[in-house]
JSON list of C-alpha atoms in Angstrom, two decimals:
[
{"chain": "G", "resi": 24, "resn": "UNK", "atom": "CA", "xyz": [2.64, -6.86, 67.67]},
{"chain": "G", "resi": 25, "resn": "UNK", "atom": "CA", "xyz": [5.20, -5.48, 65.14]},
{"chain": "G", "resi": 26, "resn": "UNK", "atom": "CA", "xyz": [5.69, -1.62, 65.45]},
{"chain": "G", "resi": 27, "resn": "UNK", "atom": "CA", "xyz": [4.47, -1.44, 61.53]},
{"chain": "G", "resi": 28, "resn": "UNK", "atom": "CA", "xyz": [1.11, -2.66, 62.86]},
{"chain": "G", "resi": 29, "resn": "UNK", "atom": "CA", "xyz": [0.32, -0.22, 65.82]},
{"chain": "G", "resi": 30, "resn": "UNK", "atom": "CA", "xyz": [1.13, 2.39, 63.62]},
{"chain": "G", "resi": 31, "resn": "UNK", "atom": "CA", "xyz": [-1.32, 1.55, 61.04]},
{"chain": "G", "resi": 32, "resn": "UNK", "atom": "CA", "xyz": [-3.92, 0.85, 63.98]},
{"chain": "G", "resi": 33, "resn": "UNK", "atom": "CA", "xyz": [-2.60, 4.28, 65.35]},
{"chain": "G", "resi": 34, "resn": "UNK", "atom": "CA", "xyz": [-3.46, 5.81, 61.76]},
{"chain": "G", "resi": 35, "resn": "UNK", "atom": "CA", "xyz": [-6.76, 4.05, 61.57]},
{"chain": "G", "resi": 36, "resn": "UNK", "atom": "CA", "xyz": [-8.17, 5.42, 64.54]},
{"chain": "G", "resi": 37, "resn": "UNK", "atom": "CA", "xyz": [-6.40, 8.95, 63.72]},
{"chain": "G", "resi": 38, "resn": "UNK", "atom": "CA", "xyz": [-8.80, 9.11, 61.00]},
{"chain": "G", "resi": 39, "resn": "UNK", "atom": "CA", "xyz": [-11.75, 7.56, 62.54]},
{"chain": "G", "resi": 40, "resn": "UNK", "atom": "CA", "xyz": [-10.90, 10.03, 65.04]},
{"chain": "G", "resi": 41, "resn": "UNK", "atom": "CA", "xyz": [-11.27, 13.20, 62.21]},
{"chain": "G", "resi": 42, "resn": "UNK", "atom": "CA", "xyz": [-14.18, 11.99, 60.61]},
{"chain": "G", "resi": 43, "resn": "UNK", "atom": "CA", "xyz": [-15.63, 11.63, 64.04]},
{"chain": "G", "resi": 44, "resn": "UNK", "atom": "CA", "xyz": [-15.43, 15.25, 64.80]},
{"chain": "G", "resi": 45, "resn": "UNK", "atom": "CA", "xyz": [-16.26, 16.47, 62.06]},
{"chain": "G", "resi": 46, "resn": "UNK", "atom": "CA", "xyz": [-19.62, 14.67, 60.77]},
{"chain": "G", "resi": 47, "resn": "UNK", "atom": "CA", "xyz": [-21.30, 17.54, 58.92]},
{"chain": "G", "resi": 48, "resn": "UNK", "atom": "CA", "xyz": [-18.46, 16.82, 56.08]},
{"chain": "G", "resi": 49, "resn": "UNK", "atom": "CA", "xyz": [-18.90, 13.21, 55.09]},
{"chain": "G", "resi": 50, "resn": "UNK", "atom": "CA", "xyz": [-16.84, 11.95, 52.35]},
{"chain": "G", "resi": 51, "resn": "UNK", "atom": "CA", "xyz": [-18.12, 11.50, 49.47]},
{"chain": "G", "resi": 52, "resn": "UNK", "atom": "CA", "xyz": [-18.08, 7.99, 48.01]},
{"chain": "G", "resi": 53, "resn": "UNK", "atom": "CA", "xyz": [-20.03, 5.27, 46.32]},
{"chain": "G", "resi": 54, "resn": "UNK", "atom": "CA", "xyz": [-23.22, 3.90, 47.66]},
{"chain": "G", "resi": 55, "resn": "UNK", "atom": "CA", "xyz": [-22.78, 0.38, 48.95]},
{"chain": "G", "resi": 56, "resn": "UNK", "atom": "CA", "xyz": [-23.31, -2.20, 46.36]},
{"chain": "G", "resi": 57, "resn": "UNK", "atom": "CA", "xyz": [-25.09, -4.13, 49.01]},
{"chain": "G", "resi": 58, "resn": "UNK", "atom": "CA", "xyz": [-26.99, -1.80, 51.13]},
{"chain": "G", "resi": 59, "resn": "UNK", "atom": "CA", "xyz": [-26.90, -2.05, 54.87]},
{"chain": "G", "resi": 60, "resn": "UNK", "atom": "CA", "xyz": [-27.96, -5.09, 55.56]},
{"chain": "G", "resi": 61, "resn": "UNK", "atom": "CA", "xyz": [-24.80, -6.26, 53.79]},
{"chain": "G", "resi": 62, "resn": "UNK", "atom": "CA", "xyz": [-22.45, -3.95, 55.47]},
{"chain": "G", "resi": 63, "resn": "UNK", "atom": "CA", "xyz": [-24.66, -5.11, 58.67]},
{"chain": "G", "resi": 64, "resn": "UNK", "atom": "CA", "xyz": [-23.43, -9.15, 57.50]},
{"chain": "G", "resi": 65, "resn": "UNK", "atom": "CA", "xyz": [-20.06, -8.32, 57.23]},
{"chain": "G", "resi": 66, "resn": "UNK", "atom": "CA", "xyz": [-19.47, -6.31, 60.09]},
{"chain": "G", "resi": 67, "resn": "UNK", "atom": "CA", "xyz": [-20.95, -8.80, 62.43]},
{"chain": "G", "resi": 68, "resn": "UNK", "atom": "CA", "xyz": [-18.14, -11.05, 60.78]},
{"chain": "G", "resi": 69, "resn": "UNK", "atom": "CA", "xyz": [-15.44, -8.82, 60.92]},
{"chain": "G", "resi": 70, "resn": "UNK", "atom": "CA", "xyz": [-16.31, -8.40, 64.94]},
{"chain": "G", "resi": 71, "resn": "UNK", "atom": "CA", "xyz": [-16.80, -12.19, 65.06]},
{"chain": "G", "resi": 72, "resn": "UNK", "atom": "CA", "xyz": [-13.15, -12.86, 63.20]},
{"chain": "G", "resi": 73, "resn": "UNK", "atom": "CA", "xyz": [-11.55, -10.11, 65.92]},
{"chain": "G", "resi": 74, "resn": "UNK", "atom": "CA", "xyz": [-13.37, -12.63, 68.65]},
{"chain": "G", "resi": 75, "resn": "UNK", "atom": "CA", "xyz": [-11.81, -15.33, 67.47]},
{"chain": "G", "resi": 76, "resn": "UNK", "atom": "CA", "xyz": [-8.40, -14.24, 66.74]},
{"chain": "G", "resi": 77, "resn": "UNK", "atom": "CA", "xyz": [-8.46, -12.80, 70.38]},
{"chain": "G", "resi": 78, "resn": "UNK", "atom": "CA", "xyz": [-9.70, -16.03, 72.37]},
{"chain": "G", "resi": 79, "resn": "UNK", "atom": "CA", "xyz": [-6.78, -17.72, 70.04]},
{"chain": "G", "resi": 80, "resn": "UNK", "atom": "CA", "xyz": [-3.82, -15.73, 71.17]},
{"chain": "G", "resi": 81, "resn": "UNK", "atom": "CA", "xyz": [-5.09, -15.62, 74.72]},
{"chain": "G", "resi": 82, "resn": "UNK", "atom": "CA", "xyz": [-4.83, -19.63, 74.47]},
{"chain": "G", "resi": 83, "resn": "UNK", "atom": "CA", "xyz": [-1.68, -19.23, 73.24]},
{"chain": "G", "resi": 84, "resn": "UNK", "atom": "CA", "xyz": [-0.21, -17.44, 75.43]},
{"chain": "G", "resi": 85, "resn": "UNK", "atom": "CA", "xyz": [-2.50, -19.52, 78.48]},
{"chain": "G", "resi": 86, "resn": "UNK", "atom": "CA", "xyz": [-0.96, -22.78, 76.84]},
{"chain": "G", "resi": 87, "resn": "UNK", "atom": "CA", "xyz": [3.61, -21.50, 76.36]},
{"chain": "G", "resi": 88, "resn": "UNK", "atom": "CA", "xyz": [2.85, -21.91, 72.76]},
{"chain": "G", "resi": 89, "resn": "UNK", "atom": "CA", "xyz": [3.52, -17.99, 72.44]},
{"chain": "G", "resi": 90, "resn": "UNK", "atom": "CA", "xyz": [5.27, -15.36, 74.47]},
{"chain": "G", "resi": 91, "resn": "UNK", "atom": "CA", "xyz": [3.75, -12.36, 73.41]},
{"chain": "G", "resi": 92, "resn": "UNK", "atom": "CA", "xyz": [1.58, -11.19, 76.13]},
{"chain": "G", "resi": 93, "resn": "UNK", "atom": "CA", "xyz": [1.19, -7.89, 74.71]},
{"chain": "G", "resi": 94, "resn": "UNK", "atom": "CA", "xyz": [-0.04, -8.98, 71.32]},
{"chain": "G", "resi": 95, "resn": "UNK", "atom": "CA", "xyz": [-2.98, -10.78, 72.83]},
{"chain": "G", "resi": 96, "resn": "UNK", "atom": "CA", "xyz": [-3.98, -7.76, 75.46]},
{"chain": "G", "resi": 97, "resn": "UNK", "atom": "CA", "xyz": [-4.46, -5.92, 72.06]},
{"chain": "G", "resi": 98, "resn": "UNK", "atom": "CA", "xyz": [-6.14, -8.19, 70.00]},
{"chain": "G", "resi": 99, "resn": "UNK", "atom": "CA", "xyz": [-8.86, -8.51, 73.16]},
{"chain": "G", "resi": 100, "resn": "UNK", "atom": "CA", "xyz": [-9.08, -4.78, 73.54]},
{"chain": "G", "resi": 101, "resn": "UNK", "atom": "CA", "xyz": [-9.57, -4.10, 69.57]},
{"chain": "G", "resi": 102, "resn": "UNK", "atom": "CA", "xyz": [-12.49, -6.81, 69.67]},
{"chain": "G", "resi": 103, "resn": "UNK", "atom": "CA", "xyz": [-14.20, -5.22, 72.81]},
{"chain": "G", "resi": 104, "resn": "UNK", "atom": "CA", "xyz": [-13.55, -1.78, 71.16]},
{"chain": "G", "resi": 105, "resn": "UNK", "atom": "CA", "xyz": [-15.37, -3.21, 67.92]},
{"chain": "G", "resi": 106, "resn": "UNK", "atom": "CA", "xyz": [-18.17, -5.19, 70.45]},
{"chain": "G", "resi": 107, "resn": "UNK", "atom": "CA", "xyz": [-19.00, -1.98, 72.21]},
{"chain": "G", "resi": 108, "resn": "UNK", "atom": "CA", "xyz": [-19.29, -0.60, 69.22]},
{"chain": "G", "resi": 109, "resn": "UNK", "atom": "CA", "xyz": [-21.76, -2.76, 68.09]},
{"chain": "G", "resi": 110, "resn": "UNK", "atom": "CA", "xyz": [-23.98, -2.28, 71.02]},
{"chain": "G", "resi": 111, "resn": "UNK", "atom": "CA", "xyz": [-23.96, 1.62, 70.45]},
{"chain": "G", "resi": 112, "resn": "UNK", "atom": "CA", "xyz": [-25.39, 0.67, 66.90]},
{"chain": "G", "resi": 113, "resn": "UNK", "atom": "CA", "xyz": [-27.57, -1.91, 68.02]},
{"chain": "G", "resi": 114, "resn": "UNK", "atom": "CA", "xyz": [-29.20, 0.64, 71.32]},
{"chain": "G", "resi": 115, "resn": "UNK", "atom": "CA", "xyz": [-28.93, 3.07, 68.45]},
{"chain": "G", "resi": 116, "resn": "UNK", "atom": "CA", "xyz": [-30.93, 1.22, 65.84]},
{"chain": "G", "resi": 117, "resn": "UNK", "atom": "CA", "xyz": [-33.58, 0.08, 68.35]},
{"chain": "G", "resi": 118, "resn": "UNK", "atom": "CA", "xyz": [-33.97, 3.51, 69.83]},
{"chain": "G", "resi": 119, "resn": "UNK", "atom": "CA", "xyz": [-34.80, 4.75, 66.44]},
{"chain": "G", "resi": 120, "resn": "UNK", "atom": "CA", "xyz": [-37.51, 1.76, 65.89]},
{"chain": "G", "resi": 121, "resn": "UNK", "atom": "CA", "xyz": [-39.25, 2.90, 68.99]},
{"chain": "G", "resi": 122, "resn": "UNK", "atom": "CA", "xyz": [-39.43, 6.00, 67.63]},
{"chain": "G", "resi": 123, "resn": "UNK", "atom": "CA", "xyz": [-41.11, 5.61, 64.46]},
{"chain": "G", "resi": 124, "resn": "UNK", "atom": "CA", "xyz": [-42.75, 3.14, 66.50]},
{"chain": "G", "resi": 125, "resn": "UNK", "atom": "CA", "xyz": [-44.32, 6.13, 68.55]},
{"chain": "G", "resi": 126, "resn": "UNK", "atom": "CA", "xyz": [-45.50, 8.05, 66.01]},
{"chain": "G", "resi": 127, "resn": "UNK", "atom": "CA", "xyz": [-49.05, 8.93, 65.13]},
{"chain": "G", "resi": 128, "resn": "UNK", "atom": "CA", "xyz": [-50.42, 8.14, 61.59]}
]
């Protein structure tokens, strides 16, 4: 991976980082056009694309066609960062369905 590119992941998760600890302070921005079950659609694809890209430069490398072990060990640690994430939202989502679930009417 070119040194341009870690640094821009590097900045990306400097500011996920920030907002992170710091949550009473959101920043302020437009709604989503498409509500969350469209940001839900395209993040699923997003983590589905980082899959992909992942099990195609781990081929690559597996097969000589590249030499650039290092690239691939990131790519398949960015999509497991971006699965795990995933399954915090999902537990998170379904813990907060059992909830309302629970309560009394």
């Amino acid at each position: 991976m070119k040194n341009d590119a870690i640094q821009t992941h590097l900045l990306m998760m400097k500011q996920l980082a920030g907002q992170a600890a710091n949550p009473f302070h959101p920043e302020k921005s437009e709604p989503a056009a498409g509500g969350f079950g469209q940001l839900l659609r395209e993040s699923l694809g997003k983590i589905d694309g980082l899959q992909h890209k992942a099990d195609e430069q781990v081929t690559a490398v597996q097969s000589g066609r590249s030499a650039d072990m290092i690239e691939a060990i990131v790519a398949l640690e960015e999509a497991d960062m971006s699965f795990q994430l995933l399954l915090q939202v999902r537990n998170k989502a379904v813990r907060a369905y059992e909830e309302i679930m629970r309560m009394q009417l």
